[in-house]
mmCIF file of N, CA and C in Angstrom:
data_model
loop_
_atom_site.group_PDB
_atom_site.id
_atom_site.type_symbol
_atom_site.label_atom_id
_atom_site.label_comp_id
_atom_site.label_asym_id
_atom_site.label_seq_id
_atom_site.Cartn_x
_atom_site.Cartn_y
_atom_site.Cartn_z
ATOM 1 N N UNK M 1 -25.483 30.470 3.392
ATOM 2 C CA UNK M 1 -24.049 30.541 3.226
ATOM 3 C C UNK M 1 -23.728 31.361 1.986
ATOM 4 N N UNK M 2 -22.769 32.219 2.103
ATOM 5 C CA UNK M 2 -22.388 32.989 0.922
ATOM 6 C C UNK M 2 -21.326 32.241 0.117
ATOM 7 N N UNK M 3 -21.037 32.730 -1.046
ATOM 8 C CA UNK M 3 -20.123 32.070 -1.966
ATOM 9 C C UNK M 3 -18.720 31.926 -1.378
ATOM 10 N N UNK M 4 -18.248 32.905 -0.646
ATOM 11 C CA UNK M 4 -16.914 32.844 -0.020
ATOM 12 C C UNK M 4 -16.854 31.731 1.020
ATOM 13 N N UNK M 5 -17.907 31.582 1.797
ATOM 14 C CA UNK M 5 -17.940 30.543 2.829
ATOM 15 C C UNK M 5 -17.949 29.154 2.199
ATOM 16 N N UNK M 6 -18.687 28.986 1.109
ATOM 17 C CA UNK M 6 -18.726 27.693 0.413
ATOM 18 C C UNK M 6 -17.348 27.363 -0.141
ATOM 19 N N UNK M 7 -16.691 28.333 -0.762
ATOM 20 C CA UNK M 7 -15.353 28.125 -1.321
ATOM 21 C C UNK M 7 -14.360 27.769 -0.213
ATOM 22 N N UNK M 8 -14.406 28.469 0.900
ATOM 23 C CA UNK M 8 -13.507 28.200 2.026
ATOM 24 C C UNK M 8 -13.764 26.811 2.590
ATOM 25 N N UNK M 9 -15.024 26.408 2.676
ATOM 26 C CA UNK M 9 -15.364 25.079 3.192
ATOM 27 C C UNK M 9 -14.824 23.998 2.267
ATOM 28 N N UNK M 10 -14.967 24.181 0.976
ATOM 29 C CA UNK M 10 -14.439 23.201 0.013
ATOM 30 C C UNK M 10 -12.924 23.092 0.122
ATOM 31 N N UNK M 11 -12.247 24.219 0.265
ATOM 32 C CA UNK M 11 -10.789 24.191 0.411
ATOM 33 C C UNK M 11 -10.394 23.463 1.693
ATOM 34 N N UNK M 12 -11.138 23.677 2.769
ATOM 35 C CA UNK M 12 -10.845 23.022 4.035
ATOM 36 C C UNK M 12 -11.029 21.512 3.907
ATOM 37 N N UNK M 13 -12.121 21.084 3.295
ATOM 38 C CA UNK M 13 -12.386 19.652 3.114
ATOM 39 C C UNK M 13 -11.302 19.023 2.246
ATOM 40 N N UNK M 14 -10.907 19.694 1.179
ATOM 41 C CA UNK M 14 -9.847 19.191 0.314
ATOM 42 C C UNK M 14 -8.534 19.067 1.083
ATOM 43 N N UNK M 15 -8.213 20.059 1.888
ATOM 44 C CA UNK M 15 -6.981 20.021 2.683
ATOM 45 C C UNK M 15 -6.999 18.856 3.666
ATOM 46 N N UNK M 16 -8.138 18.617 4.312
ATOM 47 C CA UNK M 16 -8.251 17.498 5.257
ATOM 48 C C UNK M 16 -8.082 16.170 4.527
ATOM 49 N N UNK M 17 -8.708 16.023 3.365
ATOM 50 C CA UNK M 17 -8.586 14.786 2.583
ATOM 51 C C UNK M 17 -7.145 14.542 2.152
ATOM 52 N N UNK M 18 -6.470 15.570 1.680
ATOM 53 C CA UNK M 18 -5.075 15.424 1.273
ATOM 54 C C UNK M 18 -4.180 15.073 2.453
ATOM 55 N N UNK M 19 -4.435 15.670 3.590
ATOM 56 C CA UNK M 19 -3.665 15.358 4.791
ATOM 57 C C UNK M 19 -3.881 13.910 5.203
ATOM 58 N N UNK M 20 -5.105 13.441 5.157
ATOM 59 C CA UNK M 20 -5.405 12.050 5.507
ATOM 60 C C UNK M 20 -4.730 11.095 4.535
ATOM 61 N N UNK M 21 -4.769 11.397 3.250
ATOM 62 C CA UNK M 21 -4.126 10.557 2.249
ATOM 63 C C UNK M 21 -2.621 10.524 2.464
ATOM 64 N N UNK M 22 -2.014 11.668 2.731
ATOM 65 C CA UNK M 22 -0.579 11.726 2.993
ATOM 66 C C UNK M 22 -0.226 10.910 4.230
ATOM 67 N N UNK M 23 -1.034 11.010 5.280
ATOM 68 C CA UNK M 23 -0.781 10.266 6.514
ATOM 69 C C UNK M 23 -0.866 8.774 6.276
ATOM 70 N N UNK M 24 -1.871 8.317 5.527
ATOM 71 C CA UNK M 24 -2.015 6.890 5.250
ATOM 72 C C UNK M 24 -0.857 6.387 4.409
ATOM 73 N N UNK M 25 -0.425 7.168 3.428
ATOM 74 C CA UNK M 25 0.694 6.776 2.583
ATOM 75 C C UNK M 25 1.971 6.697 3.401
ATOM 76 N N UNK M 26 2.200 7.660 4.258
ATOM 77 C CA UNK M 26 3.388 7.659 5.104
ATOM 78 C C UNK M 26 3.373 6.470 6.048
ATOM 79 N N UNK M 27 2.222 6.182 6.658
ATOM 80 C CA UNK M 27 2.125 5.042 7.569
ATOM 81 C C UNK M 27 2.359 3.747 6.819
ATOM 82 N N UNK M 28 1.809 3.603 5.618
ATOM 83 C CA UNK M 28 1.981 2.377 4.845
ATOM 84 C C UNK M 28 3.448 2.177 4.483
ATOM 85 N N UNK M 29 4.131 3.254 4.145
ATOM 86 C CA UNK M 29 5.532 3.142 3.783
ATOM 87 C C UNK M 29 6.397 2.816 4.997
ATOM 88 N N UNK M 30 6.011 3.258 6.165
ATOM 89 C CA UNK M 30 6.810 3.041 7.363
ATOM 90 C C UNK M 30 6.643 1.636 7.920
ATOM 91 N N UNK M 31 5.610 0.913 7.525
ATOM 92 C CA UNK M 31 5.320 -0.403 8.083
ATOM 93 C C UNK M 31 6.313 -1.451 7.599
ATOM 94 N N UNK M 32 6.737 -1.407 6.365
ATOM 95 C CA UNK M 32 7.610 -2.440 5.809
ATOM 96 C C UNK M 32 9.001 -1.894 5.543
ATOM 97 N N UNK M 33 10.002 -2.681 5.907
ATOM 98 C CA UNK M 33 11.387 -2.344 5.590
ATOM 99 C C UNK M 33 12.069 -3.591 5.061
ATOM 100 N N UNK M 34 12.730 -3.463 3.941
ATOM 101 C CA UNK M 34 13.454 -4.594 3.360
ATOM 102 C C UNK M 34 14.656 -4.945 4.235
ATOM 103 N N UNK M 35 14.822 -6.220 4.496
ATOM 104 C CA UNK M 35 15.991 -6.699 5.228
ATOM 105 C C UNK M 35 17.042 -7.253 4.267
ATOM 106 N N UNK M 36 16.567 -7.738 3.110
ATOM 107 C CA UNK M 36 17.450 -8.297 2.088
ATOM 108 C C UNK M 36 16.714 -8.266 0.753
ATOM 109 N N UNK M 37 17.437 -8.438 -0.320
ATOM 110 C CA UNK M 37 16.835 -8.475 -1.649
ATOM 111 C C UNK M 37 15.937 -9.701 -1.770
ATOM 112 N N UNK M 38 14.784 -9.552 -2.411
ATOM 113 C CA UNK M 38 13.892 -10.695 -2.615
ATOM 114 C C UNK M 38 12.431 -10.304 -2.575
ATOM 115 N N UNK M 39 11.553 -11.307 -2.508
ATOM 116 C CA UNK M 39 10.109 -11.110 -2.453
ATOM 117 C C UNK M 39 9.605 -11.431 -1.056
ATOM 118 N N UNK M 40 8.675 -10.620 -0.560
ATOM 119 C CA UNK M 40 8.129 -10.800 0.781
ATOM 120 C C UNK M 40 6.628 -10.565 0.759
ATOM 121 N N UNK M 41 5.884 -11.498 1.327
ATOM 122 C CA UNK M 41 4.432 -11.364 1.398
ATOM 123 C C UNK M 41 4.051 -10.299 2.413
ATOM 124 N N UNK M 42 3.008 -9.556 2.114
ATOM 125 C CA UNK M 42 2.426 -8.608 3.068
ATOM 126 C C UNK M 42 1.661 -9.436 4.091
ATOM 127 N N UNK M 43 2.037 -9.359 5.348
ATOM 128 C CA UNK M 43 1.411 -10.192 6.379
ATOM 129 C C UNK M 43 -0.063 -9.874 6.572
ATOM 130 N N UNK M 44 -0.494 -8.680 6.228
ATOM 131 C CA UNK M 44 -1.899 -8.306 6.393
ATOM 132 C C UNK M 44 -2.736 -8.637 5.160
ATOM 133 N N UNK M 45 -2.107 -8.807 4.019
ATOM 134 C CA UNK M 45 -2.847 -9.021 2.768
ATOM 135 C C UNK M 45 -2.089 -10.011 1.882
ATOM 136 N N UNK M 46 -2.514 -11.288 1.832
ATOM 137 C CA UNK M 46 -1.765 -12.305 1.095
ATOM 138 C C UNK M 46 -1.757 -12.138 -0.423
ATOM 139 N N UNK M 47 -2.533 -11.211 -0.963
ATOM 140 C CA UNK M 47 -2.498 -10.970 -2.406
ATOM 141 C C UNK M 47 -1.510 -9.866 -2.766
ATOM 142 N N UNK M 48 -0.886 -9.279 -1.763
ATOM 143 C CA UNK M 48 0.070 -8.192 -1.964
ATOM 144 C C UNK M 48 1.445 -8.646 -1.489
ATOM 145 N N UNK M 49 2.477 -8.231 -2.214
ATOM 146 C CA UNK M 49 3.832 -8.567 -1.789
ATOM 147 C C UNK M 49 4.785 -7.431 -2.129
ATOM 148 N N UNK M 50 5.962 -7.497 -1.527
ATOM 149 C CA UNK M 50 6.989 -6.478 -1.723
ATOM 150 C C UNK M 50 8.141 -7.093 -2.501
ATOM 151 N N UNK M 51 8.646 -6.362 -3.478
ATOM 152 C CA UNK M 51 9.832 -6.769 -4.211
ATOM 153 C C UNK M 51 10.960 -5.851 -3.758
ATOM 154 N N UNK M 52 11.896 -6.407 -3.000
ATOM 155 C CA UNK M 52 13.009 -5.620 -2.460
ATOM 156 C C UNK M 52 14.208 -5.697 -3.395
ATOM 157 N N UNK M 53 14.785 -4.546 -3.673
ATOM 158 C CA UNK M 53 15.955 -4.473 -4.532
ATOM 159 C C UNK M 53 17.245 -4.564 -3.735
ATOM 160 N N UNK M 54 18.356 -4.609 -4.438
ATOM 161 C CA UNK M 54 19.667 -4.708 -3.796
ATOM 162 C C UNK M 54 19.944 -3.511 -2.890
ATOM 163 N N UNK M 55 19.357 -2.353 -3.219
ATOM 164 C CA UNK M 55 19.553 -1.164 -2.392
ATOM 165 C C UNK M 55 18.546 -1.084 -1.241
ATOM 166 N N UNK M 56 17.765 -2.166 -1.034
ATOM 167 C CA UNK M 56 16.755 -2.299 0.025
ATOM 168 C C UNK M 56 15.562 -1.356 -0.154
ATOM 169 N N UNK M 57 15.395 -0.813 -1.363
ATOM 170 C CA UNK M 57 14.150 -0.107 -1.673
ATOM 171 C C UNK M 57 13.158 -1.171 -2.126
ATOM 172 N N UNK M 58 11.864 -0.846 -2.099
ATOM 173 C CA UNK M 58 10.884 -1.858 -2.489
ATOM 174 C C UNK M 58 9.780 -1.289 -3.355
ATOM 175 N N UNK M 59 9.133 -2.215 -4.071
ATOM 176 C CA UNK M 59 7.927 -1.906 -4.842
ATOM 177 C C UNK M 59 6.814 -2.779 -4.291
ATOM 178 N N UNK M 60 5.616 -2.227 -4.193
ATOM 179 C CA UNK M 60 4.456 -2.994 -3.755
ATOM 180 C C UNK M 60 3.797 -3.563 -4.999
ATOM 181 N N UNK M 61 3.611 -4.876 -5.026
ATOM 182 C CA UNK M 61 3.017 -5.555 -6.172
ATOM 183 C C UNK M 61 1.822 -6.379 -5.713
ATOM 184 N N UNK M 62 0.959 -6.735 -6.646
ATOM 185 C CA UNK M 62 -0.228 -7.525 -6.325
ATOM 186 C C UNK M 62 -0.287 -8.760 -7.198
ATOM 187 N N UNK M 63 -0.792 -9.840 -6.624
ATOM 188 C CA UNK M 63 -1.024 -11.063 -7.384
ATOM 189 C C UNK M 63 -2.228 -10.855 -8.295
ATOM 190 N N UNK M 64 -2.342 -11.657 -9.363
ATOM 191 C CA UNK M 64 -3.534 -11.590 -10.209
ATOM 192 C C UNK M 64 -4.795 -11.939 -9.407
ATOM 193 N N UNK M 65 -5.944 -11.627 -9.966
ATOM 194 C CA UNK M 65 -7.225 -11.916 -9.316
ATOM 195 C C UNK M 65 -7.305 -13.404 -8.975
ATOM 196 N N UNK M 66 -7.815 -13.727 -7.797
ATOM 197 C CA UNK M 66 -7.994 -15.094 -7.286
ATOM 198 C C UNK M 66 -6.686 -15.805 -6.956
ATOM 199 N N UNK M 67 -5.574 -15.110 -6.932
ATOM 200 C CA UNK M 67 -4.304 -15.728 -6.560
ATOM 201 C C UNK M 67 -3.795 -15.092 -5.271
ATOM 202 N N UNK M 68 -3.019 -15.861 -4.525
ATOM 203 C CA UNK M 68 -2.396 -15.378 -3.294
ATOM 204 C C UNK M 68 -0.921 -15.769 -3.327
ATOM 205 N N UNK M 69 -0.149 -15.221 -2.399
ATOM 206 C CA UNK M 69 1.256 -15.574 -2.304
ATOM 207 C C UNK M 69 1.496 -16.290 -0.983
ATOM 208 N N UNK M 70 1.492 -17.632 -0.978
ATOM 209 C CA UNK M 70 1.818 -18.352 0.254
ATOM 210 C C UNK M 70 3.269 -18.076 0.649
ATOM 211 N N UNK M 71 3.513 -17.942 1.949
ATOM 212 C CA UNK M 71 4.870 -17.612 2.413
ATOM 213 C C UNK M 71 5.889 -18.673 2.019
ATOM 214 N N UNK M 72 5.477 -19.949 1.972
ATOM 215 C CA UNK M 72 6.431 -21.010 1.661
ATOM 216 C C UNK M 72 6.774 -21.086 0.169
ATOM 217 N N UNK M 73 5.918 -20.573 -0.716
ATOM 218 C CA UNK M 73 6.194 -20.611 -2.151
ATOM 219 C C UNK M 73 6.875 -19.350 -2.659
ATOM 220 N N UNK M 74 6.519 -18.201 -2.097
ATOM 221 C CA UNK M 74 7.025 -16.896 -2.510
ATOM 222 C C UNK M 74 6.775 -16.618 -3.993
ATOM 223 N N UNK M 75 5.600 -17.078 -4.465
ATOM 224 C CA UNK M 75 5.124 -16.715 -5.788
ATOM 225 C C UNK M 75 3.607 -16.742 -5.761
ATOM 226 N N UNK M 76 2.981 -16.041 -6.659
ATOM 227 C CA UNK M 76 1.518 -15.987 -6.688
ATOM 228 C C UNK M 76 0.973 -17.301 -7.228
ATOM 229 N N UNK M 77 0.000 -17.857 -6.532
ATOM 230 C CA UNK M 77 -0.610 -19.121 -6.938
ATOM 231 C C UNK M 77 -2.086 -19.102 -6.583
ATOM 232 N N UNK M 78 -2.882 -19.873 -7.328
ATOM 233 C CA UNK M 78 -4.295 -19.989 -6.994
ATOM 234 C C UNK M 78 -4.435 -20.893 -5.782
ATOM 235 N N UNK M 79 -5.345 -20.570 -4.868
ATOM 236 C CA UNK M 79 -5.547 -21.416 -3.681
ATOM 237 C C UNK M 79 -5.978 -22.824 -4.088
ATOM 238 N N UNK M 80 -5.598 -23.815 -3.304
ATOM 239 C CA UNK M 80 -5.911 -25.213 -3.609
ATOM 240 C C UNK M 80 -7.230 -25.664 -3.023
ATOM 241 N N UNK M 81 -7.926 -24.814 -2.267
ATOM 242 C CA UNK M 81 -9.180 -25.235 -1.651
ATOM 243 C C UNK M 81 -10.343 -24.987 -2.539
#
């Protein structure tokens, strides 16, 4: 392989990686929509939750290590088991 081919291959791999990252970010953002202001647990990951603002925008937040957010408490707590 010559130097031009190696450079082109690296650019192609970088472009594919960036496209995949953009796609995953877009899909993750499209999965959750705020219905009202408040805190909401991520149904797929109990250590992650969404903080919805009055304008229905959200921030993704995480509980501390070894803590989860039970749906009935709506706050991060250590498991009781």
